Structures are given as C-alpha cells and as structure tokens.
Short mmCIF file of C-alpha atoms in Angstrom, two decimals:
data_model
loop_
_atom_site.label_atom_id
_atom_site.label_comp_id
_atom_site.label_asym_id
_atom_site.label_seq_id
_atom_site.Cartn_x
_atom_site.Cartn_y
_atom_site.Cartn_z
CA MET A 1 -14.96 -141.87 -138.13
CA VAL A 2 -12.39 -139.94 -140.14
CA HIS A 3 -13.32 -136.31 -140.86
CA VAL A 4 -11.43 -133.74 -142.90
CA LYS A 5 -12.26 -130.06 -142.82
CA GLU A 6 -10.89 -126.93 -144.46
CA ILE A 7 -12.06 -123.48 -143.37
CA ASN A 8 -11.42 -120.06 -144.97
CA THR A 9 -11.13 -116.66 -143.25
CA LYS A 10 -12.86 -113.57 -144.69
CA GLU A 11 -12.30 -109.84 -144.42
CA ILE A 12 -14.76 -108.18 -142.02
CA ASN A 13 -17.38 -105.78 -143.42
CA ARG A 14 -16.10 -105.95 -147.00
CA GLU A 15 -18.52 -105.45 -149.89
CA GLU A 16 -20.40 -108.49 -151.22
CA ILE A 17 -18.13 -110.67 -153.36
CA ASN A 18 -19.15 -111.08 -157.00
CA LYS A 19 -19.42 -114.82 -157.39
CA LYS A 20 -19.88 -114.89 -161.15
CA GLU A 21 -17.28 -116.82 -163.09
CA ILE A 22 -14.27 -114.70 -164.07
CA THR A 23 -13.48 -114.37 -167.76
CA ARG A 24 -9.84 -115.30 -168.32
CA LYS A 25 -7.67 -112.65 -169.98
CA GLU A 26 -4.62 -113.59 -172.02
CA ASN A 27 -2.35 -110.71 -171.05
CA LEU A 28 -1.48 -111.05 -167.33
CA TYR A 29 0.52 -107.89 -167.10
CA GLY A 30 -1.49 -105.50 -169.29
CA LYS A 31 -1.48 -101.86 -168.22
CA HIS A 32 -4.59 -99.76 -168.54
CA ARG A 33 -4.38 -95.97 -168.53
CA LYS A 34 -6.87 -93.27 -169.38
CA PHE A 35 -5.72 -89.89 -170.57
CA LEU A 36 -7.54 -86.77 -171.64
CA LEU A 37 -5.67 -84.79 -174.32
CA ALA A 38 -6.49 -81.09 -174.32
CA ALA A 39 -5.39 -78.44 -176.77
CA VAL A 40 -4.90 -74.99 -175.33
CA CYS A 41 -4.65 -71.88 -177.56
CA ALA A 42 -3.28 -68.51 -176.39
CA ALA A 43 -1.99 -65.29 -178.13
CA GLY A 44 -0.94 -66.89 -181.42
CA THR A 45 0.78 -69.83 -179.65
CA ILE A 46 -0.67 -73.32 -179.61
CA ALA A 47 0.45 -75.55 -176.74
CA LEU A 48 -0.46 -79.21 -176.48
CA CYS A 49 -0.64 -80.70 -173.03
CA GLN A 50 -1.67 -84.06 -171.64
CA THR A 51 -3.73 -84.22 -168.49
CA ALA A 52 -4.49 -87.38 -166.52
CA TYR A 53 -8.18 -88.12 -166.21
CA ALA A 54 -9.06 -87.67 -162.54
CA ALA A 55 -11.66 -90.39 -162.24
CA GLU A 56 -13.15 -91.64 -159.00
CA PRO A 57 -11.86 -95.16 -158.22
CA GLU A 58 -14.36 -97.98 -158.63
CA LEU A 59 -14.41 -101.11 -156.51
CA TYR A 60 -14.25 -104.46 -158.32
CA THR A 61 -14.72 -107.69 -156.38
CA ALA A 62 -14.42 -111.28 -157.50
CA THR A 63 -14.04 -114.85 -156.32
CA ASP A 64 -11.74 -117.27 -158.11
CA LEU A 65 -10.03 -120.63 -157.65
CA ALA A 66 -6.23 -120.91 -157.65
CA MET A 67 -3.52 -122.71 -155.71
CA ASP A 68 -6.11 -125.25 -154.58
CA THR A 69 -8.06 -122.64 -152.64
CA VAL A 70 -10.71 -119.92 -152.95
CA VAL A 71 -9.24 -116.51 -153.81
CA THR A 72 -11.26 -113.39 -153.01
CA GLU A 73 -10.29 -110.01 -154.46
CA SER A 74 -11.34 -106.42 -153.83
CA ILE A 75 -9.59 -103.89 -156.07
CA TYR A 76 -10.06 -100.09 -156.18
CA THR A 77 -9.03 -98.70 -159.56
CA THR A 78 -9.65 -95.78 -161.92
CA GLY A 79 -9.06 -98.14 -164.84
CA GLU A 80 -10.52 -101.42 -166.01
CA ASP A 81 -11.42 -104.47 -163.94
CA VAL A 82 -8.29 -106.65 -163.55
CA THR A 83 -9.65 -109.18 -161.07
CA GLY A 84 -9.71 -111.91 -163.72
CA GLU A 85 -5.99 -111.46 -164.32
CA ILE A 86 -5.17 -112.06 -160.64
CA GLY A 87 -6.44 -115.64 -160.63
CA SER A 88 -4.71 -116.29 -163.95
CA LEU A 89 -1.41 -115.05 -162.59
CA LEU A 90 -1.67 -117.29 -159.52
CA ARG A 91 -2.44 -120.33 -161.66
CA GLU A 92 0.52 -119.54 -163.88
CA ILE A 93 2.84 -119.30 -160.85
CA GLU A 94 1.61 -122.64 -159.58
CA SER A 95 1.84 -124.49 -162.90
CA SER A 96 5.20 -123.08 -163.99
CA TRP A 97 7.01 -122.94 -160.65
CA LEU A 98 5.38 -124.61 -157.65
CA SER A 99 3.39 -127.70 -158.64
CA TRP A 100 5.02 -131.03 -157.80
CA THR A 101 2.45 -132.89 -159.93
CA GLN A 102 2.96 -131.04 -163.24
CA GLU A 103 6.06 -132.37 -164.97
CA ASP A 104 6.91 -129.04 -166.60
CA SER A 105 6.98 -127.05 -163.36
CA MET A 106 10.35 -126.05 -161.92
CA ILE A 107 9.77 -127.92 -158.65
CA ALA A 108 8.84 -131.12 -160.50
CA ARG A 109 11.96 -130.78 -162.67
CA ILE A 110 14.15 -130.27 -159.60
CA ASN A 111 12.66 -133.33 -157.91
CA ALA A 112 13.18 -135.43 -161.04
CA SER A 113 16.81 -134.37 -161.41
CA GLU A 114 18.12 -137.32 -159.32
CA GLY A 115 20.82 -135.30 -157.65
CA GLN A 116 21.82 -133.32 -160.73
CA THR A 117 22.04 -129.53 -160.61
CA THR A 118 19.03 -127.64 -161.99
CA GLU A 119 19.03 -124.01 -163.09
CA VAL A 120 15.94 -122.02 -162.09
CA PRO A 121 14.68 -118.51 -163.00
CA ASP A 122 16.33 -115.73 -161.02
CA GLN A 123 13.06 -114.69 -159.39
CA LEU A 124 12.32 -118.21 -158.17
CA ALA A 125 15.92 -118.51 -156.97
CA SER A 126 15.45 -115.38 -154.85
CA TYR A 127 12.38 -116.93 -153.22
CA LEU A 128 14.23 -120.20 -152.62
CA GLU A 129 17.01 -118.24 -150.94
CA LYS A 130 14.48 -116.68 -148.56
CA VAL A 131 12.99 -120.09 -147.80
CA MET A 132 16.36 -121.67 -147.08
CA GLN A 133 17.37 -118.76 -144.85
CA LEU A 134 14.13 -119.06 -142.90
CA SER A 135 14.71 -122.82 -142.56
CA GLU A 136 18.13 -122.15 -141.09
CA ASN A 137 16.92 -119.33 -138.83
CA SER A 138 14.11 -121.54 -137.47
CA ASN A 139 16.51 -124.47 -136.87
CA GLY A 140 14.58 -126.55 -139.38
CA ALA A 141 11.08 -125.87 -138.05
CA LEU A 142 10.29 -124.74 -141.58
CA ASP A 143 11.45 -127.63 -143.76
CA PRO A 144 10.74 -127.52 -147.52
CA THR A 145 11.75 -131.18 -147.94
CA LEU A 146 8.80 -132.77 -146.10
CA GLY A 147 6.70 -133.39 -149.21
CA LYS A 148 6.98 -137.18 -149.18
CA VAL A 149 6.05 -137.34 -145.50
CA ILE A 150 3.11 -134.98 -146.00
CA ARG A 151 1.78 -137.13 -148.83
CA LEU A 152 2.24 -140.28 -146.75
CA TRP A 153 -0.18 -138.91 -144.15
CA ASP A 154 -2.51 -137.65 -146.94
CA ILE A 155 -4.23 -135.22 -144.57
CA GLY A 156 -6.69 -133.28 -146.69
CA GLY A 157 -6.65 -136.05 -149.29
CA GLU A 158 -8.85 -139.05 -149.93
CA ASN A 159 -7.12 -141.42 -147.48
CA PRO A 160 -5.90 -139.59 -144.37
CA HIS A 161 -4.31 -142.07 -141.98
CA ILE A 162 -1.60 -142.65 -139.39
CA PRO A 163 1.32 -144.03 -141.38
CA ASP A 164 3.33 -147.15 -140.72
CA GLU A 165 6.23 -146.27 -138.40
CA ASP A 166 8.92 -147.97 -140.51
CA GLU A 167 7.77 -146.28 -143.71
CA LEU A 168 7.60 -142.93 -141.94
CA ASN A 169 11.15 -143.27 -140.61
CA GLN A 170 12.48 -144.24 -144.04
CA LEU A 171 11.04 -141.09 -145.56
CA LEU A 172 12.20 -138.90 -142.67
CA ALA A 173 15.75 -140.03 -143.34
CA GLN A 174 15.50 -138.36 -146.76
CA THR A 175 14.36 -135.00 -145.38
CA GLY A 176 16.18 -132.00 -143.95
CA TYR A 177 16.75 -128.52 -145.35
CA GLU A 178 20.51 -129.17 -145.21
CA LYS A 179 20.03 -131.57 -148.12
CA VAL A 180 19.15 -128.64 -150.40
CA HIS A 181 22.12 -126.80 -151.93
CA LEU A 182 21.44 -123.44 -153.54
CA GLU A 183 24.15 -121.42 -155.29
CA GLY A 184 22.81 -118.41 -157.12
CA ASN A 185 20.13 -119.74 -159.46
CA LYS A 186 21.44 -123.33 -159.38
CA ILE A 187 19.95 -125.89 -157.02
CA THR A 188 21.00 -129.44 -156.18
CA LEU A 189 19.22 -131.95 -153.93
CA ASP A 190 20.85 -134.85 -152.11
CA GLU A 191 19.81 -138.29 -153.33
CA GLY A 192 16.26 -139.17 -152.29
CA CYS A 193 15.45 -135.61 -151.18
CA THR A 194 12.56 -133.72 -152.77
CA LEU A 195 11.38 -130.12 -152.59
CA ASP A 196 7.86 -129.00 -151.64
CA LEU A 197 7.04 -125.29 -151.28
CA GLY A 198 3.49 -125.79 -150.02
CA ALA A 199 4.26 -124.01 -146.73
CA VAL A 200 5.33 -120.85 -148.59
CA GLY A 201 3.54 -121.16 -151.94
CA LYS A 202 0.80 -118.68 -151.14
CA GLY A 203 3.39 -116.26 -149.82
CA ILE A 204 5.22 -116.47 -153.14
CA GLY A 205 1.90 -115.88 -154.88
CA CYS A 206 1.23 -112.80 -152.74
CA ALA A 207 4.71 -111.42 -153.49
CA GLU A 208 4.17 -111.82 -157.24
CA LEU A 209 0.70 -110.27 -157.03
CA THR A 210 2.12 -107.26 -155.21
CA ASP A 211 4.64 -106.73 -158.01
CA TYR A 212 1.78 -106.96 -160.50
CA LEU A 213 -0.35 -104.40 -158.62
CA GLN A 214 2.57 -101.99 -158.44
CA GLU A 215 2.89 -102.12 -162.23
CA GLN A 216 -0.75 -101.04 -162.70
CA SER A 217 -0.81 -97.23 -162.38
CA ASP A 218 -4.62 -97.14 -162.21
CA ILE A 219 -4.91 -99.36 -159.14
CA ILE A 220 -5.35 -97.32 -155.97
CA ALA A 221 -5.76 -100.04 -153.36
CA GLY A 222 -6.78 -103.64 -152.90
CA ILE A 223 -6.93 -106.71 -150.72
CA ILE A 224 -6.45 -110.29 -151.93
CA ASN A 225 -7.23 -113.25 -149.71
CA LEU A 226 -5.86 -116.68 -150.60
CA GLY A 227 -8.05 -119.14 -148.77
CA GLY A 228 -7.90 -117.20 -145.51
CA SER A 229 -4.40 -118.42 -144.72
CA SER A 230 -2.58 -115.70 -146.69
CA VAL A 231 -3.75 -112.12 -147.16
CA LEU A 232 -2.09 -109.16 -148.88
CA THR A 233 -3.11 -105.52 -148.59
CA TYR A 234 -2.13 -102.87 -151.09
CA GLY A 235 -2.41 -99.09 -151.03
CA THR A 236 -4.85 -96.93 -149.08
CA LYS A 237 -8.60 -97.29 -149.32
CA PRO A 238 -10.44 -94.23 -150.68
CA ASP A 239 -11.95 -93.52 -147.26
CA GLY A 240 -8.54 -93.78 -145.59
CA SER A 241 -9.58 -96.57 -143.21
CA GLN A 242 -7.49 -99.63 -142.43
CA TRP A 243 -8.18 -103.07 -143.76
CA GLN A 244 -9.91 -105.27 -141.18
CA ILE A 245 -9.05 -108.98 -141.40
CA ALA A 246 -11.12 -111.54 -139.49
CA ILE A 247 -9.29 -114.24 -137.53
CA THR A 248 -11.02 -117.60 -137.24
CA ASP A 249 -11.75 -119.07 -133.84
CA PRO A 250 -9.85 -122.39 -134.15
CA ARG A 251 -12.44 -124.19 -132.05
CA ASP A 252 -15.55 -122.57 -133.49
CA THR A 253 -14.83 -122.45 -137.21
CA GLU A 254 -18.52 -122.32 -138.17
CA GLY A 255 -19.45 -119.58 -135.69
CA ASP A 256 -18.26 -116.14 -134.68
CA TYR A 257 -14.76 -114.95 -135.42
CA LEU A 258 -12.12 -114.79 -132.71
CA GLY A 259 -11.18 -111.22 -133.56
CA ALA A 260 -9.94 -108.80 -136.19
CA VAL A 261 -6.50 -107.54 -137.20
CA ALA A 262 -6.18 -104.02 -138.64
CA LEU A 263 -3.68 -103.65 -141.49
CA ASP A 264 -2.33 -100.76 -143.49
CA GLY A 265 -1.51 -101.26 -147.15
CA GLY A 266 1.70 -103.13 -147.90
CA LYS A 267 1.32 -105.68 -145.09
CA PHE A 268 1.01 -109.45 -145.36
CA LEU A 269 -0.90 -111.68 -142.96
CA SER A 270 -0.62 -115.45 -142.71
CA THR A 271 -2.44 -117.88 -140.41
CA SER A 272 -1.59 -121.51 -139.69
CA GLY A 273 -3.90 -123.65 -137.57
CA ASP A 274 -4.72 -127.23 -136.70
CA TYR A 275 -8.33 -126.65 -137.81
CA GLU A 276 -7.55 -126.04 -141.50
CA LYS A 277 -6.93 -129.66 -142.55
CA TYR A 278 -7.19 -132.58 -140.14
CA PHE A 279 -8.80 -135.89 -139.39
CA MET A 280 -10.02 -137.35 -136.10
CA GLU A 281 -9.19 -140.86 -134.95
CA ASP A 282 -9.97 -142.29 -131.50
CA GLY A 283 -10.68 -138.78 -130.27
CA VAL A 284 -7.29 -137.42 -131.38
CA ARG A 285 -6.92 -134.59 -133.89
CA TYR A 286 -4.25 -135.25 -136.53
CA HIS A 287 -3.61 -131.99 -138.38
CA HIS A 288 -1.53 -131.19 -141.45
CA ILE A 289 1.29 -129.13 -139.88
CA LEU A 290 3.98 -131.75 -139.34
CA ASP A 291 6.97 -131.46 -137.03
CA PRO A 292 10.09 -132.14 -139.14
CA GLU A 293 11.76 -133.89 -136.19
CA THR A 294 9.05 -136.47 -135.56
CA GLY A 295 7.10 -136.59 -138.82
CA TYR A 296 3.92 -136.29 -136.71
CA PRO A 297 1.53 -133.35 -136.35
CA ALA A 298 3.25 -130.67 -134.28
CA LYS A 299 2.43 -130.42 -130.57
CA SER A 300 3.65 -127.05 -129.35
CA GLY A 301 0.72 -126.01 -127.18
CA VAL A 302 -0.91 -123.77 -129.80
CA CYS A 303 -3.80 -124.41 -132.15
CA SER A 304 -3.49 -121.25 -134.27
CA VAL A 305 -0.78 -118.72 -135.14
CA THR A 306 -1.27 -115.49 -137.11
CA VAL A 307 1.74 -113.51 -138.34
CA VAL A 308 1.92 -109.99 -139.82
CA CYS A 309 5.05 -109.06 -141.74
CA ASP A 310 6.33 -106.73 -144.46
CA ASP A 311 7.52 -109.71 -146.52
CA ALA A 312 4.98 -112.10 -148.05
CA VAL A 313 7.20 -115.19 -148.14
CA ALA A 314 8.44 -114.60 -144.61
CA ALA A 315 4.89 -114.17 -143.29
CA ASP A 316 3.78 -117.47 -144.83
CA GLY A 317 6.82 -119.40 -143.66
CA LEU A 318 6.85 -117.85 -140.20
CA SER A 319 3.25 -118.84 -139.41
CA THR A 320 4.18 -122.49 -140.04
CA ALA A 321 7.51 -122.32 -138.23
CA CYS A 322 6.00 -120.53 -135.21
CA PHE A 323 3.17 -123.06 -135.00
CA ILE A 324 5.76 -125.84 -134.78
CA LEU A 325 8.02 -123.97 -132.34
CA GLY A 326 5.30 -122.66 -130.04
CA GLN A 327 4.91 -119.23 -128.49
CA GLU A 328 8.03 -119.01 -126.32
CA LYS A 329 10.52 -120.45 -128.82
CA SER A 330 9.17 -118.22 -131.61
CA GLN A 331 10.05 -114.86 -130.06
CA ALA A 332 13.66 -114.60 -131.27
CA LEU A 333 12.67 -115.74 -134.76
CA LEU A 334 9.88 -113.15 -135.00
CA GLU A 335 12.24 -110.39 -133.88
CA LYS A 336 14.75 -111.37 -136.57
CA TYR A 337 12.08 -110.69 -139.22
CA ASN A 338 10.52 -107.68 -137.47
CA ALA A 339 7.24 -109.60 -137.51
CA GLU A 340 4.25 -109.56 -135.16
CA ALA A 341 2.30 -112.64 -134.11
CA LEU A 342 -0.81 -113.83 -132.31
CA PHE A 343 -0.93 -117.28 -130.66
CA VAL A 344 -4.09 -119.13 -129.62
CA ASP A 345 -3.92 -122.17 -127.31
CA GLU A 346 -6.31 -124.97 -126.34
CA ASP A 347 -7.27 -123.22 -123.10
CA HIS A 348 -8.75 -120.23 -124.99
CA HIS A 349 -5.80 -117.98 -124.24
CA VAL A 350 -4.59 -115.40 -126.76
CA THR A 351 -0.96 -114.28 -126.50
CA MET A 352 0.47 -111.52 -128.71
CA THR A 353 3.67 -109.67 -129.42
CA ASP A 354 3.62 -105.99 -128.43
CA GLY A 355 3.11 -104.80 -131.99
CA MET A 356 0.14 -107.10 -132.54
CA LYS A 357 -1.62 -105.64 -129.49
CA ASP A 358 -2.01 -102.38 -131.40
CA ARG A 359 -3.65 -104.20 -134.33
CA PHE A 360 -5.85 -106.90 -132.77
CA ARG A 361 -9.37 -106.54 -131.45
CA LEU A 362 -10.86 -109.50 -129.54
CA LEU A 363 -14.46 -110.28 -130.52
CA LYS A 364 -15.26 -113.31 -128.34
CA ASP A 365 -15.60 -113.17 -124.57
CA SER A 366 -14.85 -116.89 -124.25
CA TYR A 367 -11.17 -116.06 -124.82
CA THR A 368 -8.78 -114.08 -122.64
CA VAL A 369 -5.73 -112.08 -123.67
CA GLU A 370 -2.63 -113.15 -121.77
CA GLU A 371 0.50 -111.11 -121.09
CA GLN A 372 3.75 -112.54 -122.44
#
C-alpha cells in the first residue's frame, strides 16, 4: 500500500496559536508608528518636542497557509498586528517569483524561454547567485534543475511511484546546475533544462520576511515557522530568553520530539528529512530528497539533517545538500558557510558539529549523541 505523509515541526512552549482566518491586508509593507506629541512651556519660550510612546509590546500569533505549507507566526510589537501581512507577502513571493505552475512567475517564464536569455529582478538574481554558488560548492548535491525528475516521481502528489528507468535517464540527461548560466540579472538555460527552486524557496521566503520585519520599527521580536522545515527568528523576546525550536524524531513523527535547538534572534534553521514526504512500496521508503547523480531518493546514511545558519537561503539549501552528502562529506561545506548541523541516522544516533552541541538538548532517551 502506498502511503504519503507530511509532518510539521512546532516551537516548544510557545503561546497557543490563533487559528482564526487571517484578514488579508492590501499594503504588504505598511509601517505603523505611534507617537505622543507634547508641548512644553517654559519662561516665555514654547518648545515643541516629539516623544515616542513607550508601550509594552503585545504578542500576536496566527496560523496561515502559504508556499504549500502551514505558516505559524508569533510577533511581539508595540504597534498593530501585522501577522496577516506575513502570509500575503509569502504568497506574493511564490506567485511572482517561484511558482513553476503560474505562467506569470519569473521561474515559469525562465522555463518557457526555450534557451533564450531572461532578465529577472535584481533581488531574485541575488538569490539565484547564492543558489548557484551553493550548487557549485556542494559539487551538485544541491541541484536546482531537478524539477522534471521530482515531478516524475510525484512524491507528495496523487500518484507517487517508481519511474520507468528509460524515462528517468532521459530526464536526468537534461539536469545539472552547469546548464544554468547567470550573468548579473540575466539567466539562460541550456535546451531542455528547467529551473525549480523548491529546495530553497522557503529560505528565500524567510530572507524576504526578515527584510520586511526590519522595516517595521514597532516590531520587537518574532518567530516564523514555515511548515517546520524552515524557521526564522528575529530580535530578542521581552523576557530575554532564547527561542526554543522542537526537532522532530524522524521515526516517531506522531510522538515525542527528538530534542530542541536554542536560537538567538537573527538565526535561520532548516530541517530536511526522509519522513516529510514519502511513500512505501515493498517495505522500502521512497522519500522526496533525490540524489542528482542517480535520480533516486538519496541514501547517505542519515534520515534527518538540521542546519542553523546566519543566511536563510544557505540554511535551506544546506539542509538538502547535507542530507544528500551525508555527515562526513558535509563537514567542509558547513565550514565554508559557518553553519552548524545535526545529523540523525537509522540507528538512533545523533551527530553534531561543535557549535550545535551548545544549542541542542536531547529529549528522548532512545537516541544517543555520538562524537564526530
């Protein structure tokens, strides 16, 4: 029997999420400020001064749907509730830049260009440059041209299946990050090649959301969780404590969490695992993280990888690349990005980089922490 499952991670001990439907707001980048204007009189001189209203920050929480996943938001602000704008911004990023199904999106236009050069917005070009650099640094473990192969497997779709070998090989011949040519904000694909940013799309969303939060002077702190696989933290909580992010046990996704990672504001966490989307056939798990060399689900000895990094796009791409490479082959790549990582294998072993050891707290005694 074929079975597909998708699991989301949650922040530990966070306030109850408001599950009411979010009212959409038209202005995605509106700024909200409160000021108290006071007139001061003294000795025949009238001085006018403006004093910021020192309000206590309020916590607003919400749940939304964007980028084909559940988005949970917790925002501390002295201004108005902006949680509705966060989901709207993510949907706008997907529809205008990332979607391969919407004809007006930049990715769809690039894929339809049939080898012709396409000009993209400068901001998207900067993200593409990061993706291509990560593809090169990982020796192709992160490959943004696997879209056709991913859709052939249809893992997470209505017809997940093991593809025909000849058809798979034909599509693999059209893949490879070397077939993407980026010069400034102009991109050209080799004939037959297509672009799919699914492996870094949530990272791009987190980067754009961080820019948005920085533009809102009233926002003190916040955490935004995109389906559990990508999390951003912003600012310092009013009580000064760190953000605690739960890590799913890849073999007990309905039970207790494996552990928790403590994050300061300004960090990005991304998790890739074989439990997120998969199907079972003849006792074999076929998951959605494909090895670009074989076109089959990656077999690197790990079943979950969590990465913490200062860069949102790098964090998202690294979790995928490191899952494909495995623990040993990932070390040099992680060092290049000054990133920390946690690897979980089938034998219930947890292996971490030195920096992750200071952040991670194991919550299940069925796992053991191994030295590198």
